[in-house]
Coordinates of C-alpha atoms and ligand atoms in Angstrom, one line a residue:
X1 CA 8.5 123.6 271.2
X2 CA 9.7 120.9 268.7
X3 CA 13.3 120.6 268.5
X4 CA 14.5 122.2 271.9
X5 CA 17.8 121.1 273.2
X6 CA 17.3 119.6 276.9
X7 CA 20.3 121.8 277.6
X8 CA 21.3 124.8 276.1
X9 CA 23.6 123.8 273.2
X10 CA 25.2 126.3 271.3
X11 CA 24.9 127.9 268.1
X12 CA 27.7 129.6 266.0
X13 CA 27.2 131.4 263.1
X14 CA 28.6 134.6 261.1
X15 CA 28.8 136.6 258.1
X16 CA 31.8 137.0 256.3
X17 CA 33.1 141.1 257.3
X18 CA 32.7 143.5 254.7
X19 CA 35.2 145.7 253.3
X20 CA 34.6 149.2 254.5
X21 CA 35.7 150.4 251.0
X22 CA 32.2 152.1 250.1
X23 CA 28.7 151.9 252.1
X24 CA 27.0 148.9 252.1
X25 CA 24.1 147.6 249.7
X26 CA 21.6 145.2 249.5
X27 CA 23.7 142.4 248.7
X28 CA 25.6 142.8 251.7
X29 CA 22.3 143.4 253.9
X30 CA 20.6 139.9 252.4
X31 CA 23.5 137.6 253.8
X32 CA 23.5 139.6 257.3
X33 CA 19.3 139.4 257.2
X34 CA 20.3 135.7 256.5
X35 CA 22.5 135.1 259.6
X36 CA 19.9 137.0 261.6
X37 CA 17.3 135.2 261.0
X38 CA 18.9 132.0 261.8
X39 CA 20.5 133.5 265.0
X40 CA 17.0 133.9 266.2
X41 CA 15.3 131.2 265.0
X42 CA 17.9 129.5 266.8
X43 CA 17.4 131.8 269.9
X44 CA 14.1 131.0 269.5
X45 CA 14.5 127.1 270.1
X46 CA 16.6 127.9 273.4
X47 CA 20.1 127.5 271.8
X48 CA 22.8 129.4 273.3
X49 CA 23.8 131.5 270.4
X50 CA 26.4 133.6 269.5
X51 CA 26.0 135.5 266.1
X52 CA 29.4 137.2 264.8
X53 CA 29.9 139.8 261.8
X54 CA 32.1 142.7 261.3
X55 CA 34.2 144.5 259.4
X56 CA 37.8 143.6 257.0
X57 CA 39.4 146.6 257.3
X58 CA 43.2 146.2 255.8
X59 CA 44.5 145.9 252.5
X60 CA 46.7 147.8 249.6
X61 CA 42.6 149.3 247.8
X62 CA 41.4 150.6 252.0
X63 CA 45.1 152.1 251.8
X64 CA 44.4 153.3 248.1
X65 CA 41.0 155.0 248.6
X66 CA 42.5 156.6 252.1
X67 CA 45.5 157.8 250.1
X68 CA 42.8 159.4 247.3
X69 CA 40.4 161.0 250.4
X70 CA 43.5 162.9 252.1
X71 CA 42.6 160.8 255.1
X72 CA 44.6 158.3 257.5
X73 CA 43.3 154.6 256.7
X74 CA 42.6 154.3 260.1
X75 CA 40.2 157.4 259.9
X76 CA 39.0 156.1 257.0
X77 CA 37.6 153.3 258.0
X78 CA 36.4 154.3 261.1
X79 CA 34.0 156.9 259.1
X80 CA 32.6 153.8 256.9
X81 CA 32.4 151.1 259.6
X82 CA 30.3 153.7 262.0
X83 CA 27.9 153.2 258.5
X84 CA 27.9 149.7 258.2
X85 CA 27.1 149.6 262.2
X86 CA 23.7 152.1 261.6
X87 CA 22.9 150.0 259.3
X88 CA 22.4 147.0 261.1
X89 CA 21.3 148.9 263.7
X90 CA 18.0 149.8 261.7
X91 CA 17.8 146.1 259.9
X92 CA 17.7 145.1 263.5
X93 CA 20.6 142.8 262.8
X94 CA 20.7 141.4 266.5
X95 CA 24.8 140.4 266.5
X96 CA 26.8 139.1 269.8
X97 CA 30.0 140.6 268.6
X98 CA 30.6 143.0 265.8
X99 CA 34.7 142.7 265.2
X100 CA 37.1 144.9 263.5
X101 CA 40.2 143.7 261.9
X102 CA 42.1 146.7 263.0
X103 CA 40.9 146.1 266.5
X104 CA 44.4 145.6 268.8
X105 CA 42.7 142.4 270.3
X106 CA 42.2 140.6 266.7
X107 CA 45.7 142.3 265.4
X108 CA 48.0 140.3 268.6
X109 CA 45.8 137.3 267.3
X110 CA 46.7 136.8 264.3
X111 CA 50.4 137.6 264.9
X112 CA 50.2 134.9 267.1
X113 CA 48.2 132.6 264.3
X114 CA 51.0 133.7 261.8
X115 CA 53.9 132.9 264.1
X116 CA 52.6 129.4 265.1
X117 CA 52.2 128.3 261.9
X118 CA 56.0 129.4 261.0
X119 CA 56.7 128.0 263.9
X120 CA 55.5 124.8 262.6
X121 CA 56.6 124.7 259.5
X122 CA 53.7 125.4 257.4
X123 CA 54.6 129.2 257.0
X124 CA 58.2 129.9 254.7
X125 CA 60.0 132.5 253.3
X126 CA 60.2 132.7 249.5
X127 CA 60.2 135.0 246.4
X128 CA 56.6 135.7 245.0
X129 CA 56.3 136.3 241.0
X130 CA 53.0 135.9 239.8
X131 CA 49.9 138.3 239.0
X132 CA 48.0 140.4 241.3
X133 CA 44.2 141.5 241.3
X134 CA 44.3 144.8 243.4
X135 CA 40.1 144.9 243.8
X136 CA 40.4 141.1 244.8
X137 CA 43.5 141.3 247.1
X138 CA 44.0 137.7 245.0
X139 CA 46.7 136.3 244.0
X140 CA 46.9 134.3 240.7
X141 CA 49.1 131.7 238.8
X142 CA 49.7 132.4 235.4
X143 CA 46.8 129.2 234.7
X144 CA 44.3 130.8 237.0
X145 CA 44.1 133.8 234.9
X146 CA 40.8 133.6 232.7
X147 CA 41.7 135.5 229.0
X148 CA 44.7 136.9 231.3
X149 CA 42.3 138.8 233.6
X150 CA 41.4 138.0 237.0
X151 CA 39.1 135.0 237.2
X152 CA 36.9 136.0 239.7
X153 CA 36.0 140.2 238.4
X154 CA 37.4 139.9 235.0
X155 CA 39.4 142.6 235.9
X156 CA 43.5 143.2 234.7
X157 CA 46.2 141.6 236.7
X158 CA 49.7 143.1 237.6
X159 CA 52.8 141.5 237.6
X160 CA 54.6 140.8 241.0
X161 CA 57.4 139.8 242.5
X162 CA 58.9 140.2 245.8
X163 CA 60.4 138.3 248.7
X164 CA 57.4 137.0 250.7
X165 CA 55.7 134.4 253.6
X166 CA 54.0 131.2 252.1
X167 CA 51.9 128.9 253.5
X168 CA 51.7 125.3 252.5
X169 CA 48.4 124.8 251.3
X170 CA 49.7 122.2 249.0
X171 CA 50.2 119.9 252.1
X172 CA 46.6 120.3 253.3
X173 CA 45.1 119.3 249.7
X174 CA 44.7 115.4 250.4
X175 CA 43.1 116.1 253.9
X176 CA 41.1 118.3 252.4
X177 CA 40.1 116.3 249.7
X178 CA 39.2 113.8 252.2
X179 CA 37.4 116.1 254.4
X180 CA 35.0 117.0 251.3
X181 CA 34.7 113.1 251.4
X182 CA 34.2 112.2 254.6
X183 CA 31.5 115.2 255.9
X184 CA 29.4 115.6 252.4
X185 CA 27.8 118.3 253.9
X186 CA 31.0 120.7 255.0
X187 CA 30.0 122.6 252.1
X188 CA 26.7 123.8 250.7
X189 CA 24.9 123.7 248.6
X190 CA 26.1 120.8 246.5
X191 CA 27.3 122.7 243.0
X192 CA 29.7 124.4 245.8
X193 CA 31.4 122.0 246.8
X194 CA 32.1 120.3 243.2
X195 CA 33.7 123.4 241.8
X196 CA 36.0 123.7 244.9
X197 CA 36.7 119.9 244.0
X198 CA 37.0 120.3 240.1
X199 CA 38.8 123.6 239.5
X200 CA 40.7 124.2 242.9
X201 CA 41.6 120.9 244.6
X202 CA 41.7 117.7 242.1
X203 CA 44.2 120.1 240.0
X204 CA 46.4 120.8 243.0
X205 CA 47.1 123.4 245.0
X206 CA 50.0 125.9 245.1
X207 CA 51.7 127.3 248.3
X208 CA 49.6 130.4 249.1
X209 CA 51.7 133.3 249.2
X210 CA 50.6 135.3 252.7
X211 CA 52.5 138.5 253.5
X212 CA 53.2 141.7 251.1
X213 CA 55.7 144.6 251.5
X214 CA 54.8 146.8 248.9
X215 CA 52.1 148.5 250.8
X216 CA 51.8 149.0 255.0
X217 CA 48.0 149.1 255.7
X218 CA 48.4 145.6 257.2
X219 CA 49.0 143.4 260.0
X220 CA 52.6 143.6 260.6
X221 CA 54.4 140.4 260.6
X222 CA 56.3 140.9 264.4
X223 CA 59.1 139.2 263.6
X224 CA 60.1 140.7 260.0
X225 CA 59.7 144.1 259.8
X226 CA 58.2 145.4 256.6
X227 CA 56.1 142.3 255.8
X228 CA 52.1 142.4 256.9
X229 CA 50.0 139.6 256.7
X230 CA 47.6 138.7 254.1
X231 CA 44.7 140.2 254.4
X232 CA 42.7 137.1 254.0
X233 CA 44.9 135.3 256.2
X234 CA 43.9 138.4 258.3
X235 CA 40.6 138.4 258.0
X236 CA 39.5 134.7 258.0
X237 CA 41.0 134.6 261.8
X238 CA 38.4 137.2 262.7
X239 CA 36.1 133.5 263.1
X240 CA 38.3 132.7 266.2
X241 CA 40.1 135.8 267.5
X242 CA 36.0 137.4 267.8
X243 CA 36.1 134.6 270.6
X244 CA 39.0 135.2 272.4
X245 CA 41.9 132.7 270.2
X246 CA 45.0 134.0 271.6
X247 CA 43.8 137.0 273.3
X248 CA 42.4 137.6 276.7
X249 CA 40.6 140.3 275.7
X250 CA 37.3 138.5 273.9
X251 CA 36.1 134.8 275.0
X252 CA 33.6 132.3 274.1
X253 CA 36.6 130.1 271.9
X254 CA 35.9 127.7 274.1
X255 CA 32.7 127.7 274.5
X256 CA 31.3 128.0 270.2
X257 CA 34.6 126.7 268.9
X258 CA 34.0 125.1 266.2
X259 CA 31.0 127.5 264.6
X260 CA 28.2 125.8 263.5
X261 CA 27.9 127.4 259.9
X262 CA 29.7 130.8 257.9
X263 CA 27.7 132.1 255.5
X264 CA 29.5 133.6 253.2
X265 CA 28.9 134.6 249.3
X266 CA 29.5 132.4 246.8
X267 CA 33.1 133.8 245.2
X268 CA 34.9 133.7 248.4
X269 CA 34.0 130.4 248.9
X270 CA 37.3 129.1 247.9
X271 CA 38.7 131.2 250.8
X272 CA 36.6 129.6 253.2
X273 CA 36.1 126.3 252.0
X274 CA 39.8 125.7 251.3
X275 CA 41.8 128.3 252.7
X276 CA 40.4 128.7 256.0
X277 CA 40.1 124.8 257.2
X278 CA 43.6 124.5 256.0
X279 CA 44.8 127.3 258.5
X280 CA 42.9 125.7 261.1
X281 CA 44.5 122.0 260.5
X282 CA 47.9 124.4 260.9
X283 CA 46.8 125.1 264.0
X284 CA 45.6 121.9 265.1
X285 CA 41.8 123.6 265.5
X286 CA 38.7 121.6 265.1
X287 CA 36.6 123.1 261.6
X288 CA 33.4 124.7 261.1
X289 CA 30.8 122.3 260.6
X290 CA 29.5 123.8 257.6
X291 CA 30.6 126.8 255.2
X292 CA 27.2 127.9 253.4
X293 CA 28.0 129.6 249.9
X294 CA 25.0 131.6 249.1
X295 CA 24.2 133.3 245.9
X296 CA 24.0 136.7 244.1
X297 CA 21.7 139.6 244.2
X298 CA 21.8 140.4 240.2
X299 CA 20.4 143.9 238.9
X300 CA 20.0 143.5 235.0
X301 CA 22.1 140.5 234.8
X302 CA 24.9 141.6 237.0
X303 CA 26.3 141.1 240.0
X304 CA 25.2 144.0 242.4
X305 CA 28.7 145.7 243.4
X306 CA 30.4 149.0 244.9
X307 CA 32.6 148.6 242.3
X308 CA 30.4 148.1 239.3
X309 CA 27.9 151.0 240.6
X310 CA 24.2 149.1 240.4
X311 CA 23.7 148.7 244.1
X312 CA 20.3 149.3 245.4
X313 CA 20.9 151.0 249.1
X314 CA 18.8 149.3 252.1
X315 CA 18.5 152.5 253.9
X316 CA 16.2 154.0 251.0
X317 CA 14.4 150.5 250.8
X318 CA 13.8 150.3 254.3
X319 CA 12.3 154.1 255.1
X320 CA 9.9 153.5 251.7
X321 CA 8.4 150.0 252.7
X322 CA 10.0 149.2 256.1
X323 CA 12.7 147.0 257.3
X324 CA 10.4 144.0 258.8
X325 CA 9.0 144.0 254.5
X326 CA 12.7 144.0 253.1
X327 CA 13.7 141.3 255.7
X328 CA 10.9 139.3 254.3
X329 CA 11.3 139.9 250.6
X330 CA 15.1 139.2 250.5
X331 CA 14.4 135.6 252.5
X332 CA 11.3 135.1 250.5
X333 CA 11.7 135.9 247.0
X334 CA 14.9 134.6 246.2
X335 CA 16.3 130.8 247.1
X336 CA 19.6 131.3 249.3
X337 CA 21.7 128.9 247.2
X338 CA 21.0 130.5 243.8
X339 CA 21.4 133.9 242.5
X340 CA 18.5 135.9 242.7
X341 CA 17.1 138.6 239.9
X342 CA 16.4 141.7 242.3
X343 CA 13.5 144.5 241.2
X344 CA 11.7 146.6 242.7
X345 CA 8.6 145.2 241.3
X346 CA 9.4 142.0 242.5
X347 CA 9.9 143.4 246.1
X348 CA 6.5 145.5 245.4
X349 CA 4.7 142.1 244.7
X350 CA 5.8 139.8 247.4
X351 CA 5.2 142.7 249.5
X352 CA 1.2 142.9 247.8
X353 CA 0.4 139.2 247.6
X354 CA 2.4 138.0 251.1
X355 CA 1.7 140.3 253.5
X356 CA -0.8 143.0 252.5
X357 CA -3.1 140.2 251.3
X358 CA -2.8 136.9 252.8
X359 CA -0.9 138.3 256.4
X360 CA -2.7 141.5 256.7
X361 CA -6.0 140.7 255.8
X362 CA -6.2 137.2 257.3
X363 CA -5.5 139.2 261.1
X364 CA -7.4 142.4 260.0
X365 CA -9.9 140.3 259.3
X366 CA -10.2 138.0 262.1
X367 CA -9.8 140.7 264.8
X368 CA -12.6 143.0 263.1
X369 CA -14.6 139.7 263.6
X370 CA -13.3 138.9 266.6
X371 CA -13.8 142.6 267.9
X372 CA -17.5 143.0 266.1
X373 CA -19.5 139.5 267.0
X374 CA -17.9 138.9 270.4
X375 CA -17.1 142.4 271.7
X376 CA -13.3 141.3 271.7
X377 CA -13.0 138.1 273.4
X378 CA -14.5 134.6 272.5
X379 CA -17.1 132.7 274.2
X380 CA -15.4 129.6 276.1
X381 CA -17.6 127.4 275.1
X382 CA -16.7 126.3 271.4
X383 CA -18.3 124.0 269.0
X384 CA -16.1 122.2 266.6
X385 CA -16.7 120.8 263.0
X386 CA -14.3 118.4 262.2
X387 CA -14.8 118.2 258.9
X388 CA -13.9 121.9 258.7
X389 CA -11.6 122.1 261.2
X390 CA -9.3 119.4 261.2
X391 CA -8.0 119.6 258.0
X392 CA -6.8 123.1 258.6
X393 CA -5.7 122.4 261.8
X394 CA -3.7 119.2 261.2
X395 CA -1.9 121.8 258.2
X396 CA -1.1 124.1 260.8
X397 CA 0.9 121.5 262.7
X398 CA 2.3 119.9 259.6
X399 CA 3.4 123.7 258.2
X400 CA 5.5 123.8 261.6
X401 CA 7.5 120.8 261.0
X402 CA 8.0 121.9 257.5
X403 CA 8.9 125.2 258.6
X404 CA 11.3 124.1 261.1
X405 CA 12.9 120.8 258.5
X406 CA 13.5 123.8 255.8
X407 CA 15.3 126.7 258.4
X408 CA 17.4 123.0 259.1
X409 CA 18.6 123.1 256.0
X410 CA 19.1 126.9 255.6
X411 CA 16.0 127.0 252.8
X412 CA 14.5 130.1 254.5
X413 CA 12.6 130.7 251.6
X414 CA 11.1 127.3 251.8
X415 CA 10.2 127.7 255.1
X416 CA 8.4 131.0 254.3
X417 CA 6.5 128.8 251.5
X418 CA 5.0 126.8 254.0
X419 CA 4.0 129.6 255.9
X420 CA 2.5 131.3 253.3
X421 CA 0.6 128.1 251.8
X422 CA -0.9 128.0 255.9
X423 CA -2.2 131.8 255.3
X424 CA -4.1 131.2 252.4
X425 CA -5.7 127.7 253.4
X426 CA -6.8 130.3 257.0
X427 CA -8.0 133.0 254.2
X428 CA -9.8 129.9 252.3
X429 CA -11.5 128.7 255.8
X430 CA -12.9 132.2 256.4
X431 CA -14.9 131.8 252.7
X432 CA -15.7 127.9 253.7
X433 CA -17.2 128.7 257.1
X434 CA -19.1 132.3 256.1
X435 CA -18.5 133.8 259.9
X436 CA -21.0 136.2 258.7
X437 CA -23.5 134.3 258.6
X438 CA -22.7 132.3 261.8
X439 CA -23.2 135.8 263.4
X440 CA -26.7 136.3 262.3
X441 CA -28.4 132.9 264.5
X442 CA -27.4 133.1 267.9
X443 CA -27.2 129.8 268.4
X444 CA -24.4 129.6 266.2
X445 CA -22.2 131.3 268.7
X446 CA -20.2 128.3 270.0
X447 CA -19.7 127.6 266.3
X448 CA -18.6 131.1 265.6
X449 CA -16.4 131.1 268.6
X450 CA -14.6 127.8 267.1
X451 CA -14.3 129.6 264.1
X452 CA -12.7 132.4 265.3
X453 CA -10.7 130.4 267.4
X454 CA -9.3 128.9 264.4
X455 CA -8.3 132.3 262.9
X456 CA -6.1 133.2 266.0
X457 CA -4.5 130.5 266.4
X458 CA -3.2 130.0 262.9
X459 CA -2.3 133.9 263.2
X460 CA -0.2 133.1 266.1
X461 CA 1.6 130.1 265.0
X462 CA 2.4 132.0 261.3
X463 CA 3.5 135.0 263.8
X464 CA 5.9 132.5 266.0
X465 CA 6.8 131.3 262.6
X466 CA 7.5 134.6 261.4
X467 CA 9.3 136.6 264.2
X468 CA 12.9 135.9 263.1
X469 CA 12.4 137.4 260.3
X470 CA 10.3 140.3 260.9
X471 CA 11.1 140.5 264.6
X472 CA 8.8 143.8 264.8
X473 CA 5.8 143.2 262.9
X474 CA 5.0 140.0 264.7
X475 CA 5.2 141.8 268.1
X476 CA 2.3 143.8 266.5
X477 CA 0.5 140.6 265.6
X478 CA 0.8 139.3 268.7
X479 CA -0.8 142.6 270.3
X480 CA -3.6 142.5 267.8
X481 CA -4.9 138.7 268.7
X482 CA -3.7 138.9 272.3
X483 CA -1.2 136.2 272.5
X484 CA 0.3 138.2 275.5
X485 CA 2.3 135.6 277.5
X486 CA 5.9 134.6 276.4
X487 CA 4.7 131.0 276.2
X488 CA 1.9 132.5 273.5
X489 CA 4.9 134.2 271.7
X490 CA 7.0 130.9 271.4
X491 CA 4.9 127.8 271.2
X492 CA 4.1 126.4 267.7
X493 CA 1.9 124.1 270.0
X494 CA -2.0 124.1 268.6
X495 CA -3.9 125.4 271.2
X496 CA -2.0 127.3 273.3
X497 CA -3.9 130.8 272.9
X498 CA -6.3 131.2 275.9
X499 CA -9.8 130.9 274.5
X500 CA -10.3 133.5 276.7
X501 CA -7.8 136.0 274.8
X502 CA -8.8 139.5 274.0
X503 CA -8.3 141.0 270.7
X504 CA -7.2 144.9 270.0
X505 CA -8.2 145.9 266.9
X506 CA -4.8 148.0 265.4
X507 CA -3.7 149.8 262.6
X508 CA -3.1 147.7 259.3
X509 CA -0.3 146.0 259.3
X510 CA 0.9 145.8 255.7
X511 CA -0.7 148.2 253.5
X512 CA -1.2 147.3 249.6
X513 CA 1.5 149.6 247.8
X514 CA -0.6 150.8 244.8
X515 CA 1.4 150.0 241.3
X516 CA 0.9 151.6 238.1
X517 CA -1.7 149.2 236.5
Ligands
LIG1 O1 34.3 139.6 250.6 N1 24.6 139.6 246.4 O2 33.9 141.5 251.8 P1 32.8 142.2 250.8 C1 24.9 138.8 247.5 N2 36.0 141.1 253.3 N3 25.9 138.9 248.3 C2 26.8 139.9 248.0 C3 26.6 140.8 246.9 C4 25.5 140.6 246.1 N4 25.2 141.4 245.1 N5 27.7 141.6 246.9 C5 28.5 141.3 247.9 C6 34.6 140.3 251.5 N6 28.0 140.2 248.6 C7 35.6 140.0 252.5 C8 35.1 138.9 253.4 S1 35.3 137.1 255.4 C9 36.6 136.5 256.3 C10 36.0 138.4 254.4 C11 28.5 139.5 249.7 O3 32.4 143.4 251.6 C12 29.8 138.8 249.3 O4 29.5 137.7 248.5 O5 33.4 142.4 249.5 C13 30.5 138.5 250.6 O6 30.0 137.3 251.1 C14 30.0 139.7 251.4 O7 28.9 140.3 250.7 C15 31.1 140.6 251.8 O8 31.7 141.1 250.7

């Protein structure tokens, strides 16, 4: 395949971890479908890849909502995060490491983290006055605030003030500056990156304050009873203490230190695009090569939220039209960078005009062809038309590189653009070359045979194309137009079906979802 390392290299990517506060939606389940799909498509191209997510389990609203159920925190949590696990489990989300932040492992971690940077200088003790956004576990300035209310939810602020741990982020805001300089591409997409510049570090940044005492749901801070850490300080660590950074009990620092790409949503960018690399300079770490800020699902002009109320659940989604058709319509209908306008109609119609009528009737098509004029498998002897065939052939090969040059670039509904443009020029060959006809001279056979070929073989490529994002479907595909071997499975190579390749005519695939017109 194009694009395979010699040897293996390694691939690195997460999700940010959710907040166990409520059960998870569909916004949550687009960025882990997201990191999924790369994980594989990187799988796919014989990286060595390790794919982290998990769950941010500490903080004064986890400690709230406990307090409110009559339930420990710890029990708490462990009732949602047992959810959040099912439900990857049925997106088929196919994770190396799935960490907790109240896992002992990540907890020693970051007590170390915290220490060495006191130890260095970058962490002090001072008094903290300023406003606090409780839903947002934020911190403001007085400046930050937006009509006195948090800037990021809109929400009321509190006033607080007690003796606290503060990093120096105000050291690290030339470096950083120059980092955004020097690697253009740390942060993506573009509009990103200029906020972070215009609204965070051009104005200068304050000394972060990183430990609280009013609350205990926390990592404690070992050497000052009383105080826990941050929960963001807490929870951004998760990126290195997953692989074993100062513990013994997890590894792989070594090995996918620094990751590859975090996708994370776009209003905790400023977390990781400014925050995070700033701990790691502390530290003396290398930093992620990229931070990907991806946008909103939006139901009636809002963002979807827990704490708003208008989430769509996956599970409900997945059990009416399946998971491999969610997979696809959250990739394909909406462009990762932006926020995206979710409907059900809208996932109705991608689901119609993608993969009931160009996917599922371009193979239900070609095997009932395949089955009825050559009893299942093709003659060997084939008789090309170049004319006819080359130009959808040489698209085929052209849709691969586009395929692979957008999934560079994270544009995974770009890449399922090309794909889809490949299905409907193999639809628009079956009405140019009239099989049916072919069938009725026999001496049209070869040419049928070629024909049919065709059909397969842009099948199979659209279905190596397609399995990272509907890794079950395609298996199905692959059954149907018997591309049995592993090499049939993988190759975007045209030409690498076996002419002599026998076809078993299955059930539909994607069924047309009747709508009300
Ligand atoms: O932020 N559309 O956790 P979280 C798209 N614990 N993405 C959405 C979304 C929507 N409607 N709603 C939420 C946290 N998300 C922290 C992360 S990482 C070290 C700590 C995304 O559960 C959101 O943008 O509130 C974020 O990236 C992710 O879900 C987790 O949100």
């Amino acid at each position: 395949m194009s694009n395979t390392p010699e040897k293996k290299e390694t691939f690195f990517i997460s999700t940010p971890i959710y907040y166990p506060s409520a059960s998870l939606h569909i916004g949550h389940t687009y960025c882990t479908v997201a990191a999924d799909v790369m994980a594989r498509y990187k799988r796919q191209k014989g990286f060595d890849v390790f794919f982290l997510t998990g769950t941010d389990e500490h903080g004064q609203k986890i400690e709230d909502i406990a307090k409110k159920e009559g339930v420990a925190p710890q029990e708490f949590v462990d009732g949602v995060v047992a959810g959040v696990r099912e439900l990857w489990e049925l997106m088929n989300i196919s994770y190396d490491r799935f960490i907790r932040t109240t896992d002992p492992a990540h907890i020693l971690s970051v007590q170390r983290i915290f220490r060495a940077m006191f130890d260095n200088g970058d962490i002090y003790k001072g008094v903290y006055k300023g406003k606090y956004c409780k839903p947002c576990e934020s911190f403001w300035t007085e400046t930050q605030l937006v009509d006195g209310k948090c800037p990021d939810c809109g929400r009321e602020v509190s006033d607080a003030e007690e003796e606290a741990y503060f990093f120096r982020l105000s050291k690290y805001q030339n470096l950083l500056i120059e980092l955004y300089e020097d690697i253009p591409d740390f942060l993506e997409p573009e509009s990103r990156k200029n906020e972070m510049l215009n609204n965070f570090l051009r104005p200068g940044l304050e000394d972060l304050c990183v430990s609280r005492t009013t609350f205990s749901w926390g990592i404690p801070v070992d050497f000052d009873e009383g105080h826990v850490v941050y929960v963001w300080v807490d929870a951004l660590s998760n990126y290195i203490t997953a692989l074993g950074y100062e513990n013994g009990t997890y590894d792989g620092f070594e090995k996918f230190w620094p990751a590859n790409v975090h996708f994370v949503g776009k209003e905790i960018v400023r977390f990781h695009a400014i925050i995070w690399p700033a701990m790691l300079m502390s530290l003396g770490l290398p930093l992620p090569e990229k931070i990907f800020g991806h946008g909103w699902l939006v139901l009636g002009g809002a963002k979807m939220s827990k704490s708003t109320g208008n989430v769509v659940d996956p599970n409900i989604l997945a059990e009416k039209y399946g998971v491999d058709a969610l997979r696809y319509f959250l990739l394909r209908a909406f462009p990762f960078g932006s926020d995206g306008d979710y409907s059900e109609d809208l996932l109705v119609s991608v689901i119609n005009s993608d993969l009931a009528n160009k996917l599922g009737n371009l193979l239900s098509r070609t095997v009932s062809m395949t089955e009825k004029y050559f009893n299942s498998r093709l003659l060997d002897d084939f008789s090309p038309e170049p004319q006819l065939d080359e130009p959808l052939i040489s698209a085929c090969t052209a849709t691969v590189r586009e395929f692979d040059a957008a999934m560079e670039r994270y544009d995974f509904q770009g890449a399922l653009e090309a794909v889809v443009a490949q299905l409907s020029r193999a639809n628009k060959y079956i009405d140019d070359t009239a099989p049916w006809i072919l069938a009725k001279e026999p001496s049209k056979r070869p040419r049928l045979s070629s024909v049919l070929y065709n059909l397969l073989e842009n099948l199979r490529i659209a279905a190596v194309l397609l399995t990272p994002f509907m890794p079950t479907a395609t298996k199905e595909i692959f059954t149907q137009i018997g591309a049995d071997s592993d090499e049939a499975q993988t190759d975007t190579v045209y030409g690498t079906l076996p002419a002599k390749a026998v076809v078993r005519r299955g059930e539909n695939l994607f069924q047309r979802i009747q709508t009300e017109e």
